[in-house]
Amino acid sequence: MLALDDLDSFYGRSQILHGVGLHVAQGQLHAIVGRNGAGKSTLLRSIMKLTDRVTGGQLLEGRSLGADSYLRARAGLGYVPQGRQIFPDFTIRENILVGGFAARSGKRRIPDIVAELFPYLIQNLDRLGGVLSGGQQQQLAIARALAMEPDVLLLDEPTEGIQPNIVEQIEGAITRLNRELGLTVVLVEQNIRFVRAAADHFTMLENGRSVASGPIGGLTDDLITKHMTV
């Protein structure tokens, strides 16, 4: 579904990623793990062409990805960035419909699944995004990405800094999107408990390089201690 080979990525003259490879099969939930500053968020930003320069092979369903982030969204990549980046002065409805601009069907609509995953959003469509809690804004960011009609959903730290009760809802939503609906997911996440419960495969980054990857059973305590313990 998504194949990256020998990926280098730069901010200005600073090289952040060095020869990273990532192969994600259709329907897989692939977790990206590592210490803070390892390059995890940069990897997702590179997939969306949001860094200054990216080199290396990048294929989605065997086709080269587009030259800019809008074309990549239209190709089937949905992206939920770290920090959510919802529009605070837009209503919940307006925030979700923004995602529809990248939908390949050309339809700007609220996906039916949003009502099942995040009923609060549907019950409060006219509330401004800026008055929502952090967890509700994260739900909104995921709903906006789903309105893009993605084949692959890229999630950057979706449970970071969120109240525990909503963390459970978001984890459940991600698991359901993957396991019940078959959506391919690339997940950057520090919560190893959730990663082990939800992911099929993992890639571990350190200093912008892939240092381990494989089925989730290979994400051992020894590996975590070596590459993630501060």
mmCIF file of C-alpha atoms in Angstrom, residues 63 129 151 157 200 210:
data_model
loop_
_atom_site.group_PDB
_atom_site.id
_atom_site.type_symbol
_atom_site.label_atom_id
_atom_site.label_comp_id
_atom_site.label_asym_id
_atom_site.label_seq_id
_atom_site.Cartn_x
_atom_site.Cartn_y
_atom_site.Cartn_z
ATOM 1 C CA ARG A 63 2.214 4.838 -8.004
ATOM 2 C CA GLY A 129 -13.433 24.270 17.313
ATOM 3 C CA ASP A 151 -6.779 4.855 1.900
ATOM 4 C CA GLU A 157 0.811 11.228 18.534
ATOM 5 C CA ASP A 200 0.630 -5.368 13.378
ATOM 6 C CA SER A 210 15.560 3.014 11.207
#
